[in-house]
Amino acid sequence: MSAAWEAVLSTLTARLGPNEVNKWIRPLRPVAITSSALRLQAPNRFFIDCIAEHHLAALRESVRAVLGMRQILFEVSTSAQGELFPLKPTTRPRPGRGQPVFGTLLPKHTFANFVVGANNQFAHAAARAVAKQPGDQYNPLFIYGGVGLGKTHLVNATAHLILDNNPDAQIAYLSAETFVNELISALRRDRMEEFKNRFRKLDLLALDDVQFLAGRERTQEEFFHTFNSLHETRRQIILTSDTFPKDIGGLAERLRNRFEWGLIADIQPPDIETRIAILGKKADIEGVLLPHEVAAFLATHIDSNVRELEGSLMRLGAYASLNKAAITVDLAKEVLHNFLTRTQQKVTVEGIQNAICDNFSIRPADLSSKRRTRQVAVPRQLAMYLCRKLLHASFPQIGILFGGRDHSTVIHAIAVTKRRIKEDPAFQATVDRLERVIESSSRWRKEPGSHNQESNRRQTQ
Ligand code: ADP
Ligand code: MG
């Protein structure tokens, strides 16, 4: 099983990138398998929710491609009875409350669970106003901000609140990608009338990640009409995007123009206090005992986006509960080295050369030698390529580091390596892996007292 599971992981890596796979998929453990279903154990329920939200389609496809199973079941590893969750979150009900007529809201993405900080105050206030009186003031509400900063959360919260206030409200919540797919499928099945009616009778249309409409003219045209019809009848539209409307390339002018009709609210990355508050809230929700100094440690080191911050907490929580350990700063350092910010990393020439020598079983001296057998030439060229890519070293500098070679030799080596990567997927995989090795082994070297600190300083001068 483990080889098959590794194969699933590697197809997923190609699709989602190594970070997402390491964070969310690798912690899963295949525990049982039948001809139709694969059972996976997750560290906690939260993992399941996150995977369901972000990576379900990809996971399903990979499992099906590699193992042939159509069904995936999840169980939480700590649950004594091995409670099973069929992996169909899109039909998970909101008990006792109204439902969207299209799409599924994420149960935890409510206003109550949303931390307001200076970074999102405006967007939050706008979303609340919209929830109070949909279609009234801010139409459309256009929320933009970088990845993982809370756009989807806010949109879900708005829809939840509208439904709480009026369980009969007709709500569609979907990603622009789903909208595109629905349209394509309606066109194929000759069901355009149905499609139109479905989207033009709504009280709220929330379309997530509209940047995905870029360059899709047919969908844009259809959406344009949907938009007009909803707007004319004062129905609410909420859009999110990772960029400002004018920066979405390949968007028809008339749509762009409409996106700017209502209110545009941005979400910025949270400051450190907000990051700490978000961690505190998530810890409460998940029942993780998170000491303040650990929250502060995480918030200091993970400043890119909230999703990462949340991921770090979940990982830490899962690790602590499985090992029955308390959550401390030391544990956080140990468990989270993958998450720690890149400013902590210092890739060095030495690090690159060591990784190459280890991987290809050659000696450091081979990297500077004049030997030109393939066995040493390929790794040597790759090492030069990595020095260029990861350290931005100049060609002459690289030449000096590799046995005093001429800069034109370096240029040639890098070009050959690039071509090899492009043409040979196995080689590409090796390079990807080595980059990760180099980056992760260089983490933490800047820690005070670390014996590597000196050599780092020398290397980077
Ligand atoms: P986006 O759609 O902007 O990429 P999401 O809305 O999916 O980001 O947010 C990523 C994760 O971070 C979600 O789990 C969300 O609950 C959480 N999150 C983001 N901002 C906040 C916040 N202000 N308070 C609480 N959780 C947040
Ligand atoms: Mg989103």
Coordinates of C-alpha atoms and ligand atoms in Angstrom, one line a residue:
M1 CA 0.0 0.0 0.0
S2 CA 2.7 2.5 0.9
A3 CA 4.1 2.5 -2.6
A4 CA 0.7 3.0 -4.1
W5 CA 0.0 5.8 -1.6
E6 CA 3.4 7.4 -2.5
A7 CA 2.3 7.3 -6.1
V8 CA -0.9 9.1 -5.2
L9 CA 1.2 11.7 -3.3
S10 CA 3.4 12.2 -6.2
T11 CA 0.6 12.8 -8.7
L12 CA -0.9 15.2 -6.3
T13 CA 2.4 17.0 -5.9
A14 CA 2.5 17.7 -9.6
R15 CA -0.9 19.2 -9.3
L16 CA -1.0 21.0 -5.9
G17 CA 2.7 21.6 -5.3
P18 CA 4.8 20.1 -2.6
N19 CA 3.8 22.5 0.1
E20 CA 0.1 21.8 0.0
V21 CA 0.8 18.1 -0.2
N22 CA 3.2 18.0 2.7
K23 CA 0.8 20.1 4.8
W24 CA -2.5 18.4 4.1
I25 CA -2.2 15.1 2.3
R26 CA 1.0 13.6 3.7
P27 CA -0.4 13.5 7.3
L28 CA -3.2 11.2 6.1
R29 CA -2.7 7.5 6.5
P30 CA -4.3 4.9 4.4
V31 CA -5.7 2.4 6.8
A32 CA -8.0 0.1 4.8
I33 CA -8.8 -0.5 1.2
T34 CA -11.5 -2.4 -0.6
S35 CA -12.2 -2.6 -4.3
S36 CA -14.3 0.4 -4.2
A37 CA -13.2 2.5 -1.3
L38 CA -10.0 3.8 0.3
R39 CA -10.1 4.6 4.0
L40 CA -7.8 7.4 5.2
Q41 CA -7.0 8.4 8.7
A42 CA -6.7 12.0 9.4
P43 CA -5.1 13.6 12.5
N44 CA -8.3 15.4 13.3
R45 CA -11.6 16.5 12.0
F46 CA -10.3 19.9 11.0
F47 CA -8.0 18.2 8.5
I48 CA -10.9 16.6 6.9
D49 CA -12.7 19.9 6.6
C50 CA -9.7 21.6 5.1
I51 CA -9.1 18.9 2.6
A52 CA -12.8 18.8 1.7
E53 CA -12.7 22.5 1.1
H54 CA -9.5 22.8 -0.8
H55 CA -8.2 19.6 -2.2
L56 CA -11.1 17.1 -2.5
A57 CA -11.3 17.1 -6.3
A58 CA -7.6 16.6 -6.7
L59 CA -7.4 13.9 -4.1
R60 CA -10.3 12.0 -5.6
E61 CA -8.8 12.2 -9.0
S62 CA -5.4 11.0 -8.0
V63 CA -6.8 8.1 -5.9
R64 CA -8.9 7.1 -8.8
A65 CA -6.1 7.4 -11.3
V66 CA -3.6 5.5 -9.2
L67 CA -5.7 3.0 -7.2
G68 CA -8.9 2.9 -9.2
M69 CA -11.2 3.7 -6.2
R70 CA -14.1 6.0 -6.6
Q71 CA -14.9 6.4 -2.9
I72 CA -12.8 7.8 -0.1
L73 CA -13.7 7.5 3.5
F74 CA -12.2 9.5 6.3
E75 CA -11.7 8.6 9.9
V76 CA -10.2 10.6 12.7
S77 CA -7.3 8.8 14.1
T78 CA -8.1 9.5 17.7
S79 CA -11.7 8.4 17.5
A80 CA -12.1 5.1 19.4
Q81 CA -14.9 3.8 17.2
G82 CA -13.3 4.8 14.0
E83 CA -16.1 7.1 13.1
L84 CA -16.4 7.3 9.4
F85 CA -17.0 10.4 7.4
P86 CA -17.9 9.7 3.8
L87 CA -16.1 12.3 1.8
K88 CA -19.0 14.2 0.5
P89 CA -18.9 17.5 2.3
T90 CA -20.7 19.3 -0.5
T91 CA -23.9 17.7 0.7
R92 CA -23.2 18.2 4.4
P93 CA -26.4 19.8 5.8
R94 CA -26.7 22.9 7.9
P95 CA -28.8 21.5 10.6
G96 CA -32.0 23.4 11.2
R97 CA -31.1 26.3 8.9
G98 CA -31.7 27.3 5.4
Q99 CA -29.6 26.0 2.6
P100 CA -28.2 27.6 -0.5
V101 CA -30.0 26.5 -3.6
F102 CA -26.7 26.1 -5.2
G103 CA -23.4 25.2 -3.6
T104 CA -22.6 24.5 0.1
L105 CA -21.5 26.9 2.7
L106 CA -18.6 26.0 5.0
P107 CA -20.1 25.6 8.4
K108 CA -17.3 27.2 10.3
H109 CA -16.9 30.2 8.1
T110 CA -19.3 32.5 10.1
F111 CA -18.9 36.0 11.3
A112 CA -18.6 34.7 14.8
N113 CA -15.4 32.9 13.8
F114 CA -14.0 35.8 11.9
V115 CA -11.4 38.0 13.6
V116 CA -11.7 41.6 12.7
G117 CA -8.4 43.5 12.5
A118 CA -7.2 46.7 10.8
N119 CA -6.5 44.6 7.7
N120 CA -10.0 43.5 7.0
Q121 CA -12.2 45.9 9.0
F122 CA -13.6 47.6 5.9
A123 CA -14.4 44.4 4.0
H124 CA -15.9 43.0 7.2
A125 CA -18.2 46.0 7.8
A126 CA -19.2 46.0 4.1
A127 CA -20.1 42.3 4.3
R128 CA -22.1 42.8 7.4
A129 CA -24.0 45.6 5.9
V130 CA -24.8 43.5 2.8
A131 CA -25.9 40.6 5.0
K132 CA -28.3 43.0 6.9
Q133 CA -29.9 44.4 3.8
P134 CA -29.0 42.4 0.7
G135 CA -29.3 44.2 -2.6
D136 CA -29.7 47.5 -1.0
Q137 CA -26.5 49.6 -0.8
Y138 CA -23.4 47.9 -2.0
N139 CA -24.1 46.1 -5.1
P140 CA -22.0 44.4 -6.2
L141 CA -19.7 44.0 -3.2
F142 CA -16.4 43.2 -4.6
I143 CA -13.8 41.8 -2.1
Y144 CA -10.3 41.5 -3.2
G145 CA -7.1 40.4 -1.5
G146 CA -4.3 37.9 -1.6
V147 CA -4.6 34.1 -1.2
G148 CA -5.7 32.8 2.2
L149 CA -6.6 36.2 3.6
G150 CA -10.2 35.4 4.3
K151 CA -12.3 36.3 1.2
T152 CA -14.0 33.0 1.0
H153 CA -14.6 33.1 4.8
L154 CA -16.3 36.5 4.6
V155 CA -18.5 35.5 1.7
N156 CA -19.6 32.4 3.5
A157 CA -20.3 34.4 6.6
T158 CA -22.5 36.8 4.7
A159 CA -24.4 34.0 3.1
H160 CA -24.9 32.2 6.5
L161 CA -26.2 35.4 8.0
I162 CA -28.6 36.1 5.2
L163 CA -29.9 32.5 5.5
D164 CA -30.2 32.8 9.2
N165 CA -32.3 35.9 8.8
N166 CA -34.3 34.5 6.1
P167 CA -34.1 30.7 5.6
D168 CA -36.1 31.0 2.4
A169 CA -33.5 33.3 0.7
Q170 CA -32.4 31.9 -2.6
I171 CA -28.7 31.8 -2.5
A172 CA -26.1 30.5 -4.8
Y173 CA -22.6 30.3 -3.6
L174 CA -20.0 29.0 -6.0
S175 CA -16.6 29.5 -7.3
A176 CA -16.2 31.1 -10.7
E177 CA -14.6 27.9 -11.8
T178 CA -17.8 26.0 -11.0
F179 CA -19.8 28.6 -12.8
V180 CA -17.6 28.0 -15.9
N181 CA -18.1 24.3 -15.6
E182 CA -21.8 24.6 -15.1
L183 CA -22.1 26.7 -18.1
I184 CA -20.1 24.3 -20.2
S185 CA -22.2 21.4 -19.1
A186 CA -25.4 23.3 -19.8
L187 CA -24.2 24.2 -23.3
R188 CA -23.3 20.6 -23.9
R189 CA -26.6 19.3 -22.8
D190 CA -28.5 22.0 -24.5
R191 CA -29.9 23.2 -21.2
M192 CA -29.2 26.9 -21.4
E193 CA -32.7 28.0 -20.5
E194 CA -32.5 26.1 -17.3
F195 CA -29.1 27.5 -16.5
K196 CA -30.3 31.1 -17.1
N197 CA -33.4 30.6 -15.0
R198 CA -31.5 29.1 -12.2
F199 CA -29.1 32.0 -11.8
R200 CA -31.5 34.8 -12.5
K201 CA -34.0 34.0 -9.7
L202 CA -31.6 34.4 -6.8
D203 CA -31.6 36.7 -3.9
L204 CA -27.8 36.4 -3.6
L205 CA -25.3 35.3 -6.1
A206 CA -21.9 34.9 -4.5
L207 CA -19.2 34.2 -7.0
D208 CA -15.8 33.4 -5.5
D209 CA -12.5 34.0 -7.3
V210 CA -13.8 35.8 -10.4
Q211 CA -10.3 36.2 -11.6
F212 CA -10.9 32.7 -13.0
L213 CA -13.2 34.2 -15.6
A214 CA -10.2 35.9 -17.3
G215 CA -10.1 35.0 -20.9
R216 CA -13.3 33.0 -20.9
E217 CA -15.4 35.0 -23.2
R218 CA -18.5 32.8 -23.4
T219 CA -18.8 32.6 -19.7
Q220 CA -18.2 36.3 -19.3
E221 CA -21.0 37.0 -21.7
E222 CA -23.4 34.8 -19.8
F223 CA -22.3 36.1 -16.5
F224 CA -22.8 39.7 -17.8
H225 CA -26.5 38.9 -18.5
T226 CA -26.9 37.2 -15.2
F227 CA -25.3 40.1 -13.5
N228 CA -27.6 42.7 -15.2
S229 CA -30.7 40.7 -14.5
L230 CA -29.9 40.4 -10.8
H231 CA -28.7 43.9 -10.5
E232 CA -31.8 45.4 -12.2
T233 CA -34.1 43.6 -9.7
R234 CA -31.9 44.7 -6.8
R235 CA -30.7 41.2 -5.9
Q236 CA -27.3 41.1 -4.2
I237 CA -24.1 40.1 -5.9
I238 CA -20.9 39.4 -4.1
L239 CA -17.7 38.8 -5.9
T240 CA -14.2 38.0 -4.7
S241 CA -10.9 38.1 -6.5
D242 CA -7.2 38.0 -5.8
T243 CA -6.8 41.3 -7.7
F244 CA -8.5 44.6 -8.2
P245 CA -11.0 44.6 -11.1
K246 CA -8.8 46.6 -13.4
D247 CA -5.9 44.2 -12.9
I248 CA -7.8 41.1 -14.0
G249 CA -6.4 40.5 -17.4
G250 CA -8.7 39.2 -20.1
L251 CA -11.9 40.6 -18.7
A252 CA -14.4 42.3 -20.9
E253 CA -14.5 46.0 -20.3
R254 CA -18.3 46.0 -19.7
L255 CA -17.9 43.4 -16.9
R256 CA -14.9 45.2 -15.4
N257 CA -17.0 48.3 -15.4
R258 CA -19.9 46.6 -13.6
F259 CA -17.5 45.1 -11.0
E260 CA -16.7 48.6 -10.1
W261 CA -20.3 49.8 -9.8
G262 CA -20.8 48.9 -6.1
L263 CA -18.3 48.8 -3.4
I264 CA -14.8 47.5 -3.6
A265 CA -13.3 46.4 -0.4
D266 CA -9.8 45.0 0.1
I267 CA -8.3 42.6 2.6
Q268 CA -4.7 43.1 3.5
P269 CA -2.4 40.6 5.3
P270 CA -3.1 40.7 9.0
D271 CA -0.7 42.4 11.4
I272 CA 0.9 40.5 14.2
E273 CA -1.8 41.2 16.8
T274 CA -4.5 40.1 14.4
R275 CA -2.5 37.0 13.6
I276 CA -2.3 36.1 17.3
A277 CA -6.0 36.8 17.8
I278 CA -6.8 34.5 14.8
L279 CA -4.7 31.7 16.2
G280 CA -6.4 32.1 19.6
K281 CA -9.8 31.9 18.0
K282 CA -9.0 28.9 15.9
A283 CA -7.5 27.1 18.9
D284 CA -10.7 27.7 20.8
I285 CA -12.8 26.4 18.0
E286 CA -10.7 23.3 17.7
G287 CA -10.2 22.8 21.4
V288 CA -6.4 23.1 21.1
L289 CA -4.7 24.3 24.2
L290 CA -2.4 27.0 22.8
P291 CA -0.2 29.0 25.2
H292 CA 0.2 32.6 24.4
E293 CA 3.9 32.4 23.8
V294 CA 3.4 29.7 21.2
A295 CA 0.8 31.8 19.5
A296 CA 3.2 34.7 19.5
F297 CA 5.9 32.5 18.1
L298 CA 3.8 31.2 15.3
A299 CA 2.4 34.6 14.4
T300 CA 5.9 36.0 14.3
H301 CA 7.2 33.4 11.9
I302 CA 4.2 32.9 9.7
D303 CA 3.2 36.1 8.2
S304 CA 2.3 35.2 4.7
N305 CA -1.3 34.2 5.0
V306 CA -4.0 33.1 7.4
R307 CA -4.4 29.7 5.8
E308 CA -0.8 28.9 6.5
L309 CA -1.2 30.1 10.0
E310 CA -4.1 27.9 10.5
G311 CA -2.3 25.0 9.0
S312 CA 0.5 25.4 11.4
L313 CA -1.8 25.3 14.3
M314 CA -3.6 22.2 13.1
R315 CA -0.4 20.4 12.5
L316 CA 0.9 21.3 15.9
G317 CA -2.4 20.4 17.6
A318 CA -2.5 17.1 15.8
Y319 CA 1.1 16.3 16.7
A320 CA 0.7 17.2 20.3
S321 CA -2.5 15.2 20.7
L322 CA -1.1 12.1 19.0
N323 CA 2.1 12.2 21.1
K324 CA 0.3 13.3 24.2
A325 CA 2.7 16.2 24.4
A326 CA 2.1 19.8 25.6
I327 CA 2.3 22.5 23.1
T328 CA 5.4 24.5 23.7
V329 CA 7.6 26.8 21.6
D330 CA 10.2 24.0 21.3
L331 CA 7.6 21.6 20.0
A332 CA 6.4 24.2 17.6
K333 CA 10.0 24.6 16.2
E334 CA 10.3 20.9 15.8
V335 CA 7.0 20.3 14.1
L336 CA 6.7 23.4 12.0
H337 CA 10.0 23.8 10.2
N338 CA 8.2 23.6 6.9
F339 CA 6.1 26.6 7.7
L340 CA 8.7 28.9 9.0
T341 CA 9.2 32.1 7.0
R342 CA 11.8 32.2 4.3
T343 CA 13.6 35.0 5.9
Q344 CA 14.9 32.4 8.3
Q345 CA 16.5 30.5 5.5
K346 CA 19.9 30.9 4.1
V347 CA 20.7 28.7 1.2
T348 CA 24.4 28.5 0.7
V349 CA 26.7 27.3 -2.0
E350 CA 27.9 24.7 0.4
G351 CA 24.4 23.5 1.0
I352 CA 23.7 23.2 -2.7
Q353 CA 27.0 21.3 -3.3
N354 CA 26.4 19.0 -0.4
A355 CA 22.9 18.1 -1.5
I356 CA 24.1 17.4 -5.0
C357 CA 27.0 15.2 -3.9
D358 CA 24.8 13.3 -1.5
N359 CA 22.2 12.7 -4.1
F360 CA 24.4 11.7 -7.0
S361 CA 27.1 10.0 -4.8
I362 CA 30.0 12.1 -6.1
R363 CA 32.7 13.8 -4.2
P364 CA 32.8 17.6 -3.6
A365 CA 36.1 17.6 -5.6
D366 CA 34.3 16.3 -8.6
L367 CA 32.3 19.5 -8.8
S368 CA 35.5 21.5 -9.4
S369 CA 37.4 18.9 -11.4
K370 CA 37.8 18.9 -15.2
R371 CA 36.3 15.5 -15.5
R372 CA 33.6 15.5 -18.1
T373 CA 32.0 12.1 -17.8
R374 CA 28.2 12.2 -17.7
Q375 CA 28.3 10.9 -14.2
V376 CA 29.9 14.1 -12.8
A377 CA 29.0 16.6 -15.6
V378 CA 25.2 16.3 -15.1
P379 CA 25.3 16.9 -11.3
R380 CA 27.9 19.6 -11.7
Q381 CA 25.7 21.4 -14.3
L382 CA 22.7 21.0 -12.0
A383 CA 24.6 22.5 -9.1
M384 CA 25.5 25.5 -11.2
Y385 CA 21.9 25.9 -12.2
L386 CA 20.8 25.8 -8.6
C387 CA 23.4 28.4 -7.5
R388 CA 21.9 30.6 -10.2
K389 CA 18.3 29.9 -9.3
L390 CA 18.5 29.9 -5.5
L391 CA 21.3 32.3 -4.8
H392 CA 21.1 34.5 -7.9
A393 CA 24.9 34.2 -8.2
S394 CA 26.5 35.8 -11.3
F395 CA 27.9 33.6 -14.0
P396 CA 31.5 34.6 -13.3
Q397 CA 30.9 34.0 -9.6
I398 CA 29.6 30.5 -10.3
G399 CA 32.5 29.8 -12.5
I400 CA 34.9 30.6 -9.7
L401 CA 33.0 28.4 -7.2
F402 CA 33.2 25.4 -9.6
G403 CA 36.9 25.1 -10.2
G404 CA 37.5 28.4 -12.0
R405 CA 35.4 27.8 -15.0
D406 CA 34.8 30.4 -17.7
H407 CA 31.4 32.3 -17.5
S408 CA 30.4 31.0 -20.9
T409 CA 30.8 27.4 -19.6
V410 CA 28.5 28.3 -16.8
I411 CA 25.9 29.8 -19.2
H412 CA 26.1 26.6 -21.2
A413 CA 25.7 24.4 -18.2
I414 CA 22.6 26.3 -17.0
A415 CA 21.0 26.2 -20.5
V416 CA 21.7 22.4 -20.8
T417 CA 20.2 21.8 -17.4
K418 CA 17.1 23.9 -18.2
R419 CA 16.5 21.8 -21.3
R420 CA 17.0 18.6 -19.4
I421 CA 14.4 19.6 -16.8
K422 CA 12.0 20.5 -19.5
E423 CA 12.5 17.3 -21.5
D424 CA 12.8 14.7 -18.7
P425 CA 10.1 14.6 -16.0
A426 CA 12.1 12.2 -13.8
F427 CA 15.0 14.7 -13.8
Q428 CA 12.6 17.5 -13.1
A429 CA 11.2 15.5 -10.1
T430 CA 14.8 15.1 -8.8
V431 CA 15.5 18.8 -9.2
D432 CA 12.2 19.7 -7.3
R433 CA 13.1 17.3 -4.5
L434 CA 16.7 18.6 -4.3
E435 CA 15.4 22.2 -4.1
R436 CA 13.3 21.3 -1.2
V437 CA 16.1 19.4 0.5
I438 CA 18.4 22.4 0.1
E439 CA 15.8 24.9 1.4
S440 CA 14.7 22.8 4.3
S441 CA 18.2 21.8 5.5
S442 CA 19.2 25.4 5.5
R443 CA 16.3 26.4 7.8
W444 CA 17.0 27.3 11.4
R445 CA 20.7 27.9 10.7
K446 CA 20.3 31.5 11.7
E447 CA 19.1 30.7 15.2
P448 CA 21.4 32.3 17.8
G449 CA 23.9 29.9 19.2
S450 CA 23.6 27.6 16.2
H451 CA 27.1 26.3 15.2
N452 CA 26.2 26.9 11.6
Q453 CA 25.9 30.6 12.1
E454 CA 29.5 31.4 11.4
S455 CA 29.8 29.4 8.2
N456 CA 26.6 31.0 7.0
R457 CA 27.9 34.5 7.5
R458 CA 31.0 33.7 5.6
Q459 CA 29.1 32.2 2.8
T460 CA 26.7 35.1 2.3
Q461 CA 29.3 37.9 2.5
Ligands
ADP1 P1 -9.2 33.3 0.6 O1 -10.5 33.0 0.1 O2 -8.9 34.8 0.7 O3 -8.0 32.7 -0.1 P2 -10.0 32.0 3.0 O4 -11.3 32.7 3.3 O5 -10.2 30.6 2.4 O6 -9.0 32.8 2.1 O7 -9.2 31.9 4.4 C1 -8.2 31.0 4.6 C2 -8.3 30.4 6.0 O8 -8.0 31.4 6.9 C3 -9.8 30.0 6.3 O9 -9.7 28.8 7.0 C4 -10.3 31.1 7.1 O10 -11.2 30.7 8.1 C5 -9.1 31.7 7.8 N1 -9.2 33.1 8.0 C6 -8.8 34.1 7.2 N2 -9.0 35.3 7.7 C7 -9.6 35.1 8.9 C8 -10.0 35.9 10.0 N3 -9.9 37.3 9.9 N4 -10.5 35.4 11.1 C9 -10.5 34.0 11.2 N5 -10.1 33.2 10.3 C10 -9.6 33.7 9.1
MG2 MG -11.0 31.7 -1.4

